[in-house]
Coordinates of C-alpha atoms and ligand atoms in Angstrom, one line a residue:
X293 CA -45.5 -37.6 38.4
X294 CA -44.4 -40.0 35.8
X295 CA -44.8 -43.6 37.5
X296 CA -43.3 -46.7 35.5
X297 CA -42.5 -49.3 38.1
X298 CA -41.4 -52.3 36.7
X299 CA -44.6 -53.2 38.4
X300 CA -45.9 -56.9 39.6
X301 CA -49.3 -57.6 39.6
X302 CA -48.6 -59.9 42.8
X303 CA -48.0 -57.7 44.9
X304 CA -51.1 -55.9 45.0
X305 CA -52.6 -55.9 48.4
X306 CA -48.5 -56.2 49.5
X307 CA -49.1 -52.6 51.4
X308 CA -46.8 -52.7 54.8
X309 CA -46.3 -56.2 54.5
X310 CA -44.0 -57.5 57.2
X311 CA -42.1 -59.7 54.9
X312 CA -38.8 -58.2 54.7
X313 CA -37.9 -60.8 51.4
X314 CA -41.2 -59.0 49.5
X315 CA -39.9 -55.1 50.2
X316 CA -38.7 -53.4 47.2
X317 CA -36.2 -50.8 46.2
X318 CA -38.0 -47.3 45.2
X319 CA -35.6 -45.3 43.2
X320 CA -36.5 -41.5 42.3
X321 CA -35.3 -39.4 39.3
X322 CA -36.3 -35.7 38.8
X323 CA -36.7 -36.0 35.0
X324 CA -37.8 -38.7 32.5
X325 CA -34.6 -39.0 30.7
X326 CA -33.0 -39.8 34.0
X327 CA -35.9 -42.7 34.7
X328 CA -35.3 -44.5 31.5
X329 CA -31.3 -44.1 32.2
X330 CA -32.3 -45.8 35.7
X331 CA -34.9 -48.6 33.3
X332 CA -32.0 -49.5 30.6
X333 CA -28.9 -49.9 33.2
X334 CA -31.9 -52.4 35.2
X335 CA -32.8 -54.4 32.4
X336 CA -36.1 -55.4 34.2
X337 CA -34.3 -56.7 37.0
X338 CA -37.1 -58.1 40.1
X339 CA -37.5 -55.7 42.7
X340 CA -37.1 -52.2 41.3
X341 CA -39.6 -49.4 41.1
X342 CA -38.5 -46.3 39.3
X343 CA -40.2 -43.2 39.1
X344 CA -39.8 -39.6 38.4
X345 CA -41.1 -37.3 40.5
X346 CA -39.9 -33.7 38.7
X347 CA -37.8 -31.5 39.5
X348 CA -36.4 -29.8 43.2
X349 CA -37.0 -31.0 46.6
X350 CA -40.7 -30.6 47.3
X351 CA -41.7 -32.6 43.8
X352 CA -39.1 -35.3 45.3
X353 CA -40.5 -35.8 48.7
X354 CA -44.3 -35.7 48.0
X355 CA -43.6 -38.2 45.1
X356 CA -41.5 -40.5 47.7
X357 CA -43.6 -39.7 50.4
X358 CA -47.1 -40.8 48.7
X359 CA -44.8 -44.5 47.2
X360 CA -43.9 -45.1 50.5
X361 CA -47.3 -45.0 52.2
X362 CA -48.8 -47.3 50.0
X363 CA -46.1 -50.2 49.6
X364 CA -42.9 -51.4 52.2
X365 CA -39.3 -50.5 50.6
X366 CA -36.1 -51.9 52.2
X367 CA -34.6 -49.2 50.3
X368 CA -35.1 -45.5 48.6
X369 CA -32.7 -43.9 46.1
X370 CA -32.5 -40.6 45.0
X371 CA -30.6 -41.1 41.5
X372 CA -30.1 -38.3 38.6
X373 CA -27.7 -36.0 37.2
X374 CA -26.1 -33.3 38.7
X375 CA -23.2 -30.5 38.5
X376 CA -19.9 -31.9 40.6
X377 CA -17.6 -29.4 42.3
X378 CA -14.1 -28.9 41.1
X379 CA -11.7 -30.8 42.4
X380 CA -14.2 -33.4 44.1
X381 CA -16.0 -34.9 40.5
X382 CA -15.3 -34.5 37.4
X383 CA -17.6 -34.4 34.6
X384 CA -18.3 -38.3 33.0
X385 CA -17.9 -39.3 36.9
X386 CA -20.2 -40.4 39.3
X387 CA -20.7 -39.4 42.9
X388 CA -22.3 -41.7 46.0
X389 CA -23.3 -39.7 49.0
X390 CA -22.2 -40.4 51.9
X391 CA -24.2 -37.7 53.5
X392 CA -27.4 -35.5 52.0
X393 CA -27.1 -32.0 52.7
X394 CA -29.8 -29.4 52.4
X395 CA -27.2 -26.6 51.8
X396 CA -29.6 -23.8 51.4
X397 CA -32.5 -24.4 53.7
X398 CA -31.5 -21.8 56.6
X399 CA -31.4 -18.0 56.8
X400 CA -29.4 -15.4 55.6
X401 CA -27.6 -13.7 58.8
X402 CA -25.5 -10.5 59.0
X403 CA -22.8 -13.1 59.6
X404 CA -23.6 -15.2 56.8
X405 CA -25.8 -18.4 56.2
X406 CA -27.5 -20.2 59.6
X407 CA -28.5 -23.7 58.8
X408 CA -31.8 -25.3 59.8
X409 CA -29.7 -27.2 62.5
X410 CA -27.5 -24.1 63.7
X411 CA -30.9 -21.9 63.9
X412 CA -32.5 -25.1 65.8
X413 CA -35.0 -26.0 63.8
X414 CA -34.0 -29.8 62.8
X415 CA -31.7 -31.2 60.9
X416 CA -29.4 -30.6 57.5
X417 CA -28.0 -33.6 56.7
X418 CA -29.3 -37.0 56.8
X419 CA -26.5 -40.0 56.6
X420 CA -26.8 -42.1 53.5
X421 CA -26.9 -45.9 53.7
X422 CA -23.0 -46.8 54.3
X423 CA -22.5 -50.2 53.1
X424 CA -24.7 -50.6 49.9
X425 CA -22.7 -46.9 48.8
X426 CA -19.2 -48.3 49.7
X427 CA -19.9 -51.7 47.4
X428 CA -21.5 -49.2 44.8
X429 CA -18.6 -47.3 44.8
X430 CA -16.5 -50.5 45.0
X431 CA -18.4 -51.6 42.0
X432 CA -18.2 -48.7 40.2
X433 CA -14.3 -48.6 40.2
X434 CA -14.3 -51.7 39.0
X435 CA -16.0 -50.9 36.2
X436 CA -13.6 -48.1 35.4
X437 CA -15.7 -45.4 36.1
X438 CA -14.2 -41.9 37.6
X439 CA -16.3 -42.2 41.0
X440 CA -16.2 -40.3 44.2
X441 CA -17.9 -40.9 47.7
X442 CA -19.1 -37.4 49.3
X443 CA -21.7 -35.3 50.7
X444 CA -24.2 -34.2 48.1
X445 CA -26.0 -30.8 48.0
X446 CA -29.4 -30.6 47.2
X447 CA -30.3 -26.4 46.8
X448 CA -33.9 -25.4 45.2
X449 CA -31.5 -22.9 42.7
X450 CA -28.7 -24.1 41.0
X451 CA -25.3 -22.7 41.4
X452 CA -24.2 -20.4 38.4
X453 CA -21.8 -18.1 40.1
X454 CA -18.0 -19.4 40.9
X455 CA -18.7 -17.3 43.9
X456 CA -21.6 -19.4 45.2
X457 CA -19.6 -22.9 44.3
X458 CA -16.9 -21.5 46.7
X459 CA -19.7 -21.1 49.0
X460 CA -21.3 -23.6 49.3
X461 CA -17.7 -25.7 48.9
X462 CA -16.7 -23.6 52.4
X463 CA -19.7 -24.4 53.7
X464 CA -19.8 -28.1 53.4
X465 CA -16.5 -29.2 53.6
X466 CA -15.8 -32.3 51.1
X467 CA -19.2 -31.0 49.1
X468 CA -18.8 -33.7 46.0
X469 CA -21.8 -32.6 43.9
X470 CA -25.2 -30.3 44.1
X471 CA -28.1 -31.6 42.6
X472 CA -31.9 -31.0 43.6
X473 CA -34.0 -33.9 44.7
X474 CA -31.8 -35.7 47.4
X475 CA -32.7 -34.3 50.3
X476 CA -36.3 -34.6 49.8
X477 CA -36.1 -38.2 48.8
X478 CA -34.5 -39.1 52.2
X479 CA -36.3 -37.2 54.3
X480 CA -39.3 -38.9 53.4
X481 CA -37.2 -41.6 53.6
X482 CA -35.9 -41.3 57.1
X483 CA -40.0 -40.6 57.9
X484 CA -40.9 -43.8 56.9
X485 CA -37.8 -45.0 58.9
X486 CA -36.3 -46.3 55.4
X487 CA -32.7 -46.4 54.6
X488 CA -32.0 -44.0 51.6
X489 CA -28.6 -43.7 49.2
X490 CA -27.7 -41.0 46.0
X491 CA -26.7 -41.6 43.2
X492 CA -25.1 -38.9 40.7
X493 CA -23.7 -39.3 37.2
X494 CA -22.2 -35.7 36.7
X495 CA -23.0 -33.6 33.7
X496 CA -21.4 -30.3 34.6
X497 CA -19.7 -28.5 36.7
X498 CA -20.8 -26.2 40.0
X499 CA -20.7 -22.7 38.9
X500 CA -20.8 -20.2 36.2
X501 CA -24.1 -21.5 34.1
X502 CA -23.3 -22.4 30.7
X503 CA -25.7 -25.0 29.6
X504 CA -24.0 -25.7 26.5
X505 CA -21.3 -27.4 28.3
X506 CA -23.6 -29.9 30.1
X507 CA -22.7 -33.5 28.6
X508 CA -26.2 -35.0 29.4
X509 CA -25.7 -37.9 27.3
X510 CA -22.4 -38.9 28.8
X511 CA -23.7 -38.5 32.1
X512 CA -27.5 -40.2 31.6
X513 CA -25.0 -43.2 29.8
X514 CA -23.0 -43.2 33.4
X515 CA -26.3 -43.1 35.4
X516 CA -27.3 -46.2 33.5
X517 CA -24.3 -47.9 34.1
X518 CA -24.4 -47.5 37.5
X519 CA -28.1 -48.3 37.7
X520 CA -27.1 -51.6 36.2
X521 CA -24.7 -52.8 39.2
X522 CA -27.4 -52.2 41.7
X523 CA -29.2 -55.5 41.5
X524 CA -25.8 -57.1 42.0
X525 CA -24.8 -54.5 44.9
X526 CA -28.1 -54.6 46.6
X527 CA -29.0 -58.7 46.4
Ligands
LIG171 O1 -32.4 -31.7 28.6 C1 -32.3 -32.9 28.8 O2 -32.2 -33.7 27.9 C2 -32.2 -33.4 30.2 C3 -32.0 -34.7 30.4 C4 -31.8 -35.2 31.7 C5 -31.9 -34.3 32.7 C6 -32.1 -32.9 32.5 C7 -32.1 -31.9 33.6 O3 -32.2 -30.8 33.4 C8 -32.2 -32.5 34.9 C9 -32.4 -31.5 36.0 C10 -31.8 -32.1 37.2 O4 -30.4 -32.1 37.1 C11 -29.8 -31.9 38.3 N1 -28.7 -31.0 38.1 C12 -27.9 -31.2 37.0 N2 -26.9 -30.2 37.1 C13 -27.1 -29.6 38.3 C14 -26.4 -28.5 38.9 O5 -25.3 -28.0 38.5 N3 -26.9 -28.0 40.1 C15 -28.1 -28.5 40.6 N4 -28.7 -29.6 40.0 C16 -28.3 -30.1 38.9 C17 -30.9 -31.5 39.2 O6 -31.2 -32.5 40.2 C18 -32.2 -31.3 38.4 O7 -33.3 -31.9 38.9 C19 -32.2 -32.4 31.2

């Protein structure tokens, strides 16, 4: 794990402090490139740390999981790139969560896929922070920036068939975007009893694989943009 929080030596010792002024906001990226995205659009605004945890859902939630032991957050937020289905995001946009969905933790039945929740064995979708995403997404359109408000998908394999975006689409009705850390993030998150939001500048689109259309500059530029009206959004 890759840990560069724009760190203050004060607040050593500040571990579950009851001070709700002192908490900080913990964001997670998968990937470097997405952390220093997340550092530029913050310009070493107070408050933030940023760290990247790799990539998928495990990496996410032990990496959140172990920050949130040792310090207090007001906040976590799961923040990256990620493919946006048709119709919902386009490529260059950016997509807030209103919901987190693990869209491929289940079991394959003879009548098709069985959620965690459906097969009773907890929960698939944890409900992002509302009001901090609506002013994100407020501020976003402002800025002029394609943005959409939606339930992410976090799956452990990304999508490369149209067959599977239809899927998952049918399956999650109002799906906005699949990426692979969310859901980890906020359930440790939701464990340490922690609001938690998503953030994703979109670089492709959900289905047939062909890297060589991913615009990963376009979208880590968009991820930086929106990084930089979260100290405004969150104060
Ligand atoms: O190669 C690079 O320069 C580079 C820069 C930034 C990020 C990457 C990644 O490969 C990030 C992997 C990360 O991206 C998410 N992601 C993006 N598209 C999708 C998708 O269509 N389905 C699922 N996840 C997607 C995901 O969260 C990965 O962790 C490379």
């Amino acid at each position: 794990m890759q840990d560069h929080s724009q760190s203050d030596p004060a607040r050593a010792g500040n571990h579950n402090t009851q001070d709700p002024s002192a908490r900080r906001v913990l964001i997670v990226t998968a990937v470097e490139a997405e952390r220093d995205a997340v550092m530029r659009g913050l310009r070493n605004a107070d408050g933030f740390d940023v760290i990247a945890a790799g990539v998928g859902p495990a990496a996410a939630a032990a990496a959140a999981a172990t920050r949130l032991v040792r310090s207090a957050y007001r906040l976590v937020i799961s923040a990256g790139i990620a493919g946006g289905f048709d119709g919902r995001a386009e490529v260059g946009g950016v997509v807030i969560a209103d919901s987190i969905v693990a869209a491929d933790l289940g079991s394959e039945t003879a009548d098709g896929f069985a959620s965690v929740r459906e097969l009773g064995f907890g929960t698939d979708r944890i409900e992002a922070e509302t009001n901090a995403s609506i002013r994100l997404v407020e501020a976003l359109k402002r800025a002029g920036l394609p943005v959409s408000l939606g339930p992410i998908l976090t799956v452990s394999t990304t999508t490369g068939s149209a067959e599977r975006a239809a899927g998952l689409a049918g399956q999650v009705p109002g799906a906005a975007a699949e990426g692979m850390e969310g859901f980890g993030v906020a359930t440790a998150a939701a464990m340490a009893c922690v609001p938690v939001m998503e953030i994703r500048a979109i670089s492709n689109k959900v289905g047939p694989r062909d890297r060589s259309a991913w615009r990963i500059p376009e979208a880590l530029r968009q991820l930086e943009t929106a990084s930089s009206l979260l100290p405004e959004v969150l104060s």
